[in-house]
Short mmCIF file of N, CA and C in Angstrom, two decimals:
data_model
loop_
_atom_site.label_atom_id
_atom_site.label_comp_id
_atom_site.label_asym_id
_atom_site.label_seq_id
_atom_site.Cartn_x
_atom_site.Cartn_y
_atom_site.Cartn_z
N MET A 1 103.78 83.94 103.18
CA MET A 1 103.48 85.02 104.11
C MET A 1 102.16 85.66 103.69
N THR A 2 101.29 85.86 104.62
CA THR A 2 100.03 86.53 104.33
C THR A 2 100.13 87.99 104.72
N ALA A 3 99.14 88.76 104.31
CA ALA A 3 99.13 90.19 104.62
C ALA A 3 99.15 90.41 106.13
N ARG A 4 98.71 89.45 106.89
CA ARG A 4 98.71 89.60 108.35
C ARG A 4 100.09 89.46 108.96
N ASP A 5 101.04 88.96 108.19
CA ASP A 5 102.39 88.75 108.71
C ASP A 5 103.27 90.00 108.61
N TYR A 6 102.82 90.99 107.88
CA TYR A 6 103.57 92.24 107.79
C TYR A 6 102.57 93.38 107.70
N ASP A 7 103.04 94.55 108.09
CA ASP A 7 102.22 95.75 108.04
C ASP A 7 102.88 96.75 107.12
N LEU A 8 102.08 97.48 106.38
CA LEU A 8 102.55 98.59 105.56
C LEU A 8 102.08 99.88 106.21
N ARG A 9 102.96 100.87 106.23
CA ARG A 9 102.57 102.17 106.74
C ARG A 9 103.35 103.25 106.01
N ILE A 10 102.87 104.47 106.12
CA ILE A 10 103.53 105.60 105.48
C ILE A 10 104.91 105.80 106.12
N MET A 11 105.89 106.05 105.28
CA MET A 11 107.25 106.31 105.76
C MET A 11 107.29 107.66 106.48
N LYS A 12 108.00 107.68 107.60
CA LYS A 12 108.19 108.90 108.39
C LYS A 12 109.69 109.20 108.47
N MET A 13 110.01 110.42 108.79
CA MET A 13 111.43 110.78 108.93
C MET A 13 112.11 109.98 110.03
N GLU A 14 111.37 109.57 111.03
CA GLU A 14 111.94 108.75 112.11
C GLU A 14 112.46 107.41 111.58
N ASP A 15 112.03 107.03 110.39
CA ASP A 15 112.47 105.77 109.78
C ASP A 15 113.78 105.92 109.02
N TYR A 16 114.26 107.13 108.85
CA TYR A 16 115.36 107.40 107.93
C TYR A 16 116.59 106.51 108.17
N ASP A 17 117.10 106.45 109.37
CA ASP A 17 118.34 105.70 109.62
C ASP A 17 118.18 104.23 109.24
N THR A 18 117.07 103.64 109.63
CA THR A 18 116.83 102.22 109.31
C THR A 18 116.65 102.01 107.82
N VAL A 19 115.87 102.89 107.18
CA VAL A 19 115.62 102.75 105.75
C VAL A 19 116.90 103.01 104.96
N TYR A 20 117.67 104.01 105.35
CA TYR A 20 118.93 104.31 104.66
C TYR A 20 119.88 103.11 104.75
N ALA A 21 119.96 102.48 105.91
CA ALA A 21 120.81 101.29 106.07
C ALA A 21 120.32 100.16 105.18
N LEU A 22 118.99 100.00 105.07
CA LEU A 22 118.44 98.98 104.18
C LEU A 22 118.83 99.26 102.74
N TRP A 23 118.68 100.50 102.29
CA TRP A 23 119.07 100.86 100.93
C TRP A 23 120.56 100.63 100.71
N ARG A 24 121.37 101.08 101.67
CA ARG A 24 122.83 100.96 101.54
C ARG A 24 123.26 99.50 101.41
N ASN A 25 122.53 98.61 102.04
CA ASN A 25 122.89 97.19 102.02
C ASN A 25 122.15 96.40 100.94
N THR A 26 121.48 97.09 100.02
CA THR A 26 120.75 96.41 98.95
C THR A 26 121.49 96.62 97.63
N PRO A 27 122.06 95.54 97.06
CA PRO A 27 122.71 95.67 95.76
C PRO A 27 121.73 96.22 94.72
N GLY A 28 122.24 97.08 93.85
CA GLY A 28 121.41 97.64 92.81
C GLY A 28 120.85 99.01 93.14
N ILE A 29 120.96 99.42 94.39
CA ILE A 29 120.52 100.76 94.78
C ILE A 29 121.75 101.64 94.93
N SER A 30 121.74 102.75 94.22
CA SER A 30 122.84 103.71 94.29
C SER A 30 122.38 104.92 95.10
N LEU A 31 123.14 105.27 96.10
CA LEU A 31 122.80 106.40 96.96
C LEU A 31 123.72 107.57 96.69
N GLY A 32 123.19 108.76 96.81
CA GLY A 32 123.97 109.97 96.59
C GLY A 32 123.49 111.08 97.50
N ALA A 33 123.86 112.29 97.16
CA ALA A 33 123.48 113.45 97.96
C ALA A 33 121.97 113.61 98.07
N ALA A 34 121.23 113.19 97.05
CA ALA A 34 119.78 113.30 97.08
C ALA A 34 119.14 112.38 98.12
N ASP A 35 119.94 111.50 98.70
CA ASP A 35 119.44 110.57 99.71
C ASP A 35 119.86 110.95 101.12
N SER A 36 120.39 112.16 101.26
CA SER A 36 120.77 112.64 102.60
C SER A 36 119.51 112.82 103.44
N ARG A 37 119.70 112.90 104.73
CA ARG A 37 118.58 113.10 105.64
C ARG A 37 117.76 114.33 105.23
N GLU A 38 118.44 115.42 104.93
CA GLU A 38 117.75 116.66 104.58
C GLU A 38 116.96 116.52 103.28
N GLN A 39 117.55 115.86 102.30
CA GLN A 39 116.87 115.69 101.01
C GLN A 39 115.67 114.74 101.11
N ILE A 40 115.83 113.67 101.86
CA ILE A 40 114.70 112.74 102.03
C ILE A 40 113.58 113.42 102.82
N GLU A 41 113.94 114.21 103.81
CA GLU A 41 112.92 114.94 104.56
C GLU A 41 112.14 115.88 103.63
N ALA A 42 112.85 116.61 102.78
CA ALA A 42 112.19 117.49 101.82
C ALA A 42 111.32 116.69 100.86
N PHE A 43 111.81 115.53 100.41
CA PHE A 43 111.05 114.66 99.51
C PHE A 43 109.74 114.22 100.16
N LEU A 44 109.82 113.75 101.40
CA LEU A 44 108.63 113.27 102.10
C LEU A 44 107.65 114.40 102.38
N LEU A 45 108.16 115.59 102.68
CA LEU A 45 107.29 116.74 102.90
C LEU A 45 106.60 117.19 101.62
N ARG A 46 107.32 117.12 100.51
CA ARG A 46 106.75 117.53 99.23
C ARG A 46 105.75 116.51 98.69
N HIS A 47 105.95 115.25 99.04
CA HIS A 47 105.09 114.16 98.55
C HIS A 47 104.56 113.34 99.73
N PRO A 48 103.77 113.98 100.59
CA PRO A 48 103.32 113.26 101.80
C PRO A 48 102.37 112.11 101.47
N GLY A 49 102.59 110.99 102.14
CA GLY A 49 101.69 109.86 102.01
C GLY A 49 101.87 109.00 100.78
N PHE A 50 102.98 109.15 100.07
CA PHE A 50 103.23 108.36 98.87
C PHE A 50 104.30 107.28 99.08
N SER A 51 105.13 107.41 100.09
CA SER A 51 106.22 106.46 100.35
C SER A 51 105.85 105.60 101.56
N PHE A 52 106.22 104.31 101.47
CA PHE A 52 105.80 103.36 102.50
C PHE A 52 106.94 102.49 102.98
N VAL A 53 106.78 101.97 104.20
CA VAL A 53 107.67 100.95 104.74
C VAL A 53 106.84 99.73 105.08
N ALA A 54 107.51 98.59 105.09
CA ALA A 54 106.89 97.33 105.53
C ALA A 54 107.56 96.93 106.83
N GLU A 55 106.74 96.48 107.77
CA GLU A 55 107.26 96.05 109.07
C GLU A 55 106.82 94.62 109.36
N VAL A 56 107.73 93.87 109.98
CA VAL A 56 107.43 92.56 110.53
C VAL A 56 107.74 92.63 112.01
N GLN A 57 106.74 92.44 112.83
CA GLN A 57 106.88 92.53 114.28
C GLN A 57 107.57 93.83 114.70
N GLY A 58 107.18 94.93 114.07
CA GLY A 58 107.70 96.24 114.42
C GLY A 58 109.05 96.60 113.83
N GLU A 59 109.66 95.68 113.09
CA GLU A 59 110.96 95.93 112.46
C GLU A 59 110.75 96.26 110.99
N ILE A 60 111.37 97.36 110.53
CA ILE A 60 111.28 97.72 109.12
C ILE A 60 112.07 96.71 108.30
N VAL A 61 111.38 96.09 107.34
CA VAL A 61 112.02 95.08 106.49
C VAL A 61 111.96 95.45 105.01
N GLY A 62 111.24 96.53 104.69
CA GLY A 62 111.13 96.96 103.31
C GLY A 62 110.76 98.42 103.23
N ALA A 63 111.08 99.03 102.08
CA ALA A 63 110.77 100.45 101.89
C ALA A 63 110.67 100.77 100.41
N LEU A 64 109.89 101.79 100.10
CA LEU A 64 109.75 102.27 98.73
C LEU A 64 109.37 103.74 98.76
N LEU A 65 110.14 104.55 98.04
CA LEU A 65 109.82 105.96 97.86
C LEU A 65 108.95 106.12 96.62
N ALA A 66 108.00 107.04 96.68
CA ALA A 66 107.16 107.33 95.52
C ALA A 66 106.83 108.81 95.49
N ALA A 67 106.65 109.32 94.27
CA ALA A 67 106.33 110.72 94.07
C ALA A 67 105.67 110.88 92.72
N HIS A 68 105.25 112.11 92.41
CA HIS A 68 104.71 112.39 91.09
C HIS A 68 104.97 113.85 90.75
N ASP A 69 104.88 114.15 89.46
CA ASP A 69 105.09 115.52 88.99
C ASP A 69 103.79 116.10 88.42
N MET A 70 102.67 115.55 88.83
CA MET A 70 101.32 115.91 88.38
C MET A 70 100.96 115.24 87.05
N ARG A 71 101.93 114.64 86.38
CA ARG A 71 101.67 113.93 85.12
C ARG A 71 101.99 112.45 85.24
N ARG A 72 103.15 112.15 85.78
CA ARG A 72 103.64 110.78 85.90
C ARG A 72 104.08 110.51 87.33
N GLY A 73 103.95 109.26 87.73
CA GLY A 73 104.46 108.84 89.02
C GLY A 73 105.84 108.24 88.87
N PHE A 74 106.59 108.24 89.95
CA PHE A 74 107.95 107.71 89.96
C PHE A 74 108.17 106.92 91.23
N LEU A 75 108.78 105.74 91.08
CA LEU A 75 109.14 104.90 92.22
C LEU A 75 110.66 104.86 92.34
N TYR A 76 111.13 104.90 93.58
CA TYR A 76 112.58 104.92 93.84
C TYR A 76 112.92 103.99 95.00
N HIS A 77 114.05 103.35 94.87
CA HIS A 77 114.68 102.63 96.00
C HIS A 77 113.80 101.57 96.64
N LEU A 78 113.22 100.69 95.84
CA LEU A 78 112.51 99.54 96.41
C LEU A 78 113.53 98.59 97.01
N ALA A 79 113.35 98.27 98.28
CA ALA A 79 114.28 97.35 98.95
C ALA A 79 113.52 96.53 99.99
N VAL A 80 113.88 95.26 100.07
CA VAL A 80 113.36 94.35 101.09
C VAL A 80 114.55 93.56 101.63
N LYS A 81 114.61 93.40 102.94
CA LYS A 81 115.70 92.63 103.53
C LYS A 81 115.74 91.23 102.90
N PRO A 82 116.94 90.72 102.63
CA PRO A 82 117.06 89.42 101.96
C PRO A 82 116.27 88.30 102.61
N GLU A 83 116.26 88.23 103.92
CA GLU A 83 115.56 87.13 104.59
C GLU A 83 114.04 87.28 104.53
N GLN A 84 113.55 88.42 104.06
CA GLN A 84 112.10 88.64 103.95
C GLN A 84 111.61 88.64 102.50
N ARG A 85 112.51 88.36 101.57
CA ARG A 85 112.14 88.36 100.16
C ARG A 85 111.33 87.12 99.79
N LYS A 86 110.65 87.21 98.66
CA LYS A 86 109.82 86.12 98.12
C LYS A 86 108.61 85.84 99.01
N LYS A 87 108.17 86.87 99.74
CA LYS A 87 107.00 86.75 100.62
C LYS A 87 105.90 87.73 100.24
N GLY A 88 106.09 88.44 99.13
CA GLY A 88 105.07 89.38 98.68
C GLY A 88 105.19 90.79 99.21
N ILE A 89 106.23 91.06 99.98
CA ILE A 89 106.38 92.38 100.59
C ILE A 89 106.67 93.44 99.54
N ALA A 90 107.60 93.16 98.64
CA ALA A 90 107.93 94.14 97.60
C ALA A 90 106.71 94.45 96.75
N GLN A 91 105.98 93.43 96.35
CA GLN A 91 104.80 93.63 95.54
C GLN A 91 103.74 94.44 96.30
N ALA A 92 103.61 94.17 97.58
CA ALA A 92 102.63 94.91 98.39
C ALA A 92 103.02 96.38 98.50
N LEU A 93 104.31 96.65 98.66
CA LEU A 93 104.77 98.05 98.71
C LEU A 93 104.47 98.75 97.38
N VAL A 94 104.78 98.08 96.29
CA VAL A 94 104.52 98.67 94.97
C VAL A 94 103.03 98.93 94.80
N GLU A 95 102.20 97.95 95.10
CA GLU A 95 100.76 98.10 94.93
C GLU A 95 100.21 99.24 95.79
N ARG A 96 100.71 99.38 97.01
CA ARG A 96 100.24 100.46 97.87
C ARG A 96 100.60 101.82 97.28
N CYS A 97 101.84 101.95 96.79
CA CYS A 97 102.26 103.21 96.17
C CYS A 97 101.44 103.49 94.91
N LEU A 98 101.22 102.47 94.09
CA LEU A 98 100.45 102.65 92.86
C LEU A 98 99.01 103.07 93.17
N MET A 99 98.43 102.47 94.19
CA MET A 99 97.07 102.82 94.58
C MET A 99 97.01 104.29 95.01
N ARG A 100 97.99 104.71 95.78
CA ARG A 100 98.03 106.10 96.24
C ARG A 100 98.19 107.06 95.06
N LEU A 101 99.07 106.71 94.12
CA LEU A 101 99.26 107.54 92.93
C LEU A 101 97.99 107.58 92.09
N LYS A 102 97.35 106.44 91.90
CA LYS A 102 96.12 106.38 91.12
C LYS A 102 95.03 107.24 91.76
N ASP A 103 94.93 107.19 93.09
CA ASP A 103 93.95 107.99 93.81
C ASP A 103 94.17 109.49 93.59
N THR A 104 95.39 109.86 93.22
CA THR A 104 95.73 111.26 92.98
C THR A 104 95.49 111.65 91.52
N GLY A 105 95.15 110.68 90.69
CA GLY A 105 94.89 110.96 89.28
C GLY A 105 96.05 110.66 88.36
N ILE A 106 97.08 110.01 88.88
CA ILE A 106 98.24 109.65 88.07
C ILE A 106 97.92 108.35 87.32
N ALA A 107 98.14 108.35 86.01
CA ALA A 107 97.77 107.21 85.18
C ALA A 107 98.97 106.36 84.76
N LYS A 108 100.17 106.89 84.83
CA LYS A 108 101.35 106.15 84.38
C LYS A 108 102.48 106.38 85.38
N VAL A 109 103.22 105.30 85.65
CA VAL A 109 104.30 105.35 86.65
C VAL A 109 105.56 104.77 86.05
N HIS A 110 106.68 105.39 86.37
CA HIS A 110 107.99 104.93 85.89
C HIS A 110 108.86 104.52 87.09
N VAL A 111 109.76 103.60 86.81
CA VAL A 111 110.78 103.22 87.78
C VAL A 111 112.10 103.13 87.01
N PHE A 112 113.17 103.59 87.62
CA PHE A 112 114.49 103.53 87.00
C PHE A 112 115.26 102.38 87.63
N VAL A 113 115.81 101.50 86.79
CA VAL A 113 116.54 100.33 87.26
C VAL A 113 117.89 100.30 86.55
N PHE A 114 118.97 100.18 87.31
CA PHE A 114 120.29 100.09 86.70
C PHE A 114 120.39 98.83 85.86
N ARG A 115 121.04 98.94 84.71
CA ARG A 115 121.16 97.81 83.77
C ARG A 115 121.81 96.58 84.40
N ASP A 116 122.73 96.80 85.35
CA ASP A 116 123.42 95.66 85.96
C ASP A 116 122.69 95.12 87.20
N ASN A 117 121.51 95.60 87.47
CA ASN A 117 120.71 95.13 88.61
C ASN A 117 119.80 94.00 88.13
N ALA A 118 120.39 92.81 87.99
CA ALA A 118 119.65 91.66 87.44
C ALA A 118 118.44 91.29 88.29
N GLU A 119 118.60 91.32 89.60
CA GLU A 119 117.48 90.96 90.48
C GLU A 119 116.34 91.97 90.35
N GLY A 120 116.70 93.24 90.29
CA GLY A 120 115.68 94.28 90.10
C GLY A 120 114.98 94.14 88.77
N MET A 121 115.74 93.88 87.73
CA MET A 121 115.14 93.70 86.39
C MET A 121 114.17 92.53 86.40
N ARG A 122 114.55 91.41 87.03
CA ARG A 122 113.65 90.25 87.11
C ARG A 122 112.37 90.60 87.85
N PHE A 123 112.51 91.34 88.97
CA PHE A 123 111.33 91.70 89.75
C PHE A 123 110.35 92.52 88.93
N TRP A 124 110.83 93.60 88.32
CA TRP A 124 109.93 94.50 87.60
C TRP A 124 109.33 93.82 86.37
N GLN A 125 110.13 93.07 85.63
CA GLN A 125 109.59 92.36 84.48
C GLN A 125 108.58 91.30 84.91
N GLY A 126 108.88 90.59 85.98
CA GLY A 126 107.98 89.57 86.51
C GLY A 126 106.71 90.14 87.10
N SER A 127 106.71 91.42 87.41
CA SER A 127 105.54 92.09 87.96
C SER A 127 104.69 92.76 86.88
N GLY A 128 105.05 92.52 85.62
CA GLY A 128 104.25 93.04 84.53
C GLY A 128 104.66 94.42 84.02
N TRP A 129 105.77 94.95 84.52
CA TRP A 129 106.25 96.24 84.04
C TRP A 129 106.98 96.04 82.72
N LYS A 130 106.87 96.99 81.83
CA LYS A 130 107.48 96.89 80.50
C LYS A 130 108.72 97.77 80.43
N GLN A 131 109.79 97.17 79.94
CA GLN A 131 111.02 97.93 79.74
C GLN A 131 110.88 98.78 78.48
N ARG A 132 111.16 100.05 78.60
CA ARG A 132 111.07 100.96 77.46
C ARG A 132 112.34 100.85 76.63
N GLU A 133 112.17 100.73 75.34
CA GLU A 133 113.30 100.69 74.42
C GLU A 133 113.36 101.95 73.57
N ASP A 134 112.33 102.79 73.71
CA ASP A 134 112.21 103.95 72.84
C ASP A 134 112.76 105.24 73.43
N ILE A 135 113.21 105.20 74.68
CA ILE A 135 113.75 106.42 75.29
C ILE A 135 115.07 106.11 75.99
N HIS A 136 115.84 107.13 76.19
CA HIS A 136 117.06 107.07 77.00
C HIS A 136 116.92 108.11 78.09
N VAL A 137 117.52 107.87 79.22
CA VAL A 137 117.53 108.84 80.31
C VAL A 137 118.85 109.57 80.26
N PHE A 138 118.79 110.89 80.27
CA PHE A 138 119.97 111.73 80.32
C PHE A 138 119.96 112.45 81.66
N SER A 139 121.10 112.56 82.29
CA SER A 139 121.21 113.26 83.56
C SER A 139 122.26 114.35 83.47
N HIS A 140 122.05 115.39 84.26
CA HIS A 140 123.01 116.48 84.31
C HIS A 140 123.03 117.00 85.74
N SER A 141 124.20 117.01 86.37
CA SER A 141 124.33 117.50 87.73
C SER A 141 124.51 119.01 87.73
N ILE A 142 123.67 119.68 88.51
CA ILE A 142 123.80 121.13 88.61
C ILE A 142 124.39 121.55 89.95
N VAL A 143 124.63 120.56 90.82
CA VAL A 143 125.38 120.78 92.06
C VAL A 143 126.37 119.64 92.20
N SER A 144 127.46 119.89 92.89
CA SER A 144 128.47 118.83 93.06
C SER A 144 127.93 117.75 93.96
N GLY A 145 128.37 116.53 93.74
CA GLY A 145 127.96 115.40 94.54
C GLY A 145 126.78 114.61 93.98
N GLU A 146 126.23 115.04 92.90
CA GLU A 146 125.09 114.33 92.31
C GLU A 146 125.50 113.72 91.00
#
């Protein structure tokens, strides 16, 4: 697949239902309250122009959320429809988000991958990302449902 076979564009709230269904149907992606329509809308408003979708003939086939905290960038929920995988779409989404983050002055980007997500681990390692062994992620829910 060449770049002419798919288009990348900034994710809009109008994409939510389609993108949420894509995430829900992608093994390795865990969805919670932070992925509600209201939370994603707030995310996109707070980080405009950092998240992208991929389309083939007008149909959304891939998506990636991206944001930053002024120091580090973060990628979330990379997903591509199974029948569109191995065509460079995921890599193109990542590169577009990284370019946007770099243009903002962000020098380092992190992605969180569940340990049992073998396909995700292969993708990120195969794309030159390094797995950190020196840190652990700790989480604490301050509202129910997270």
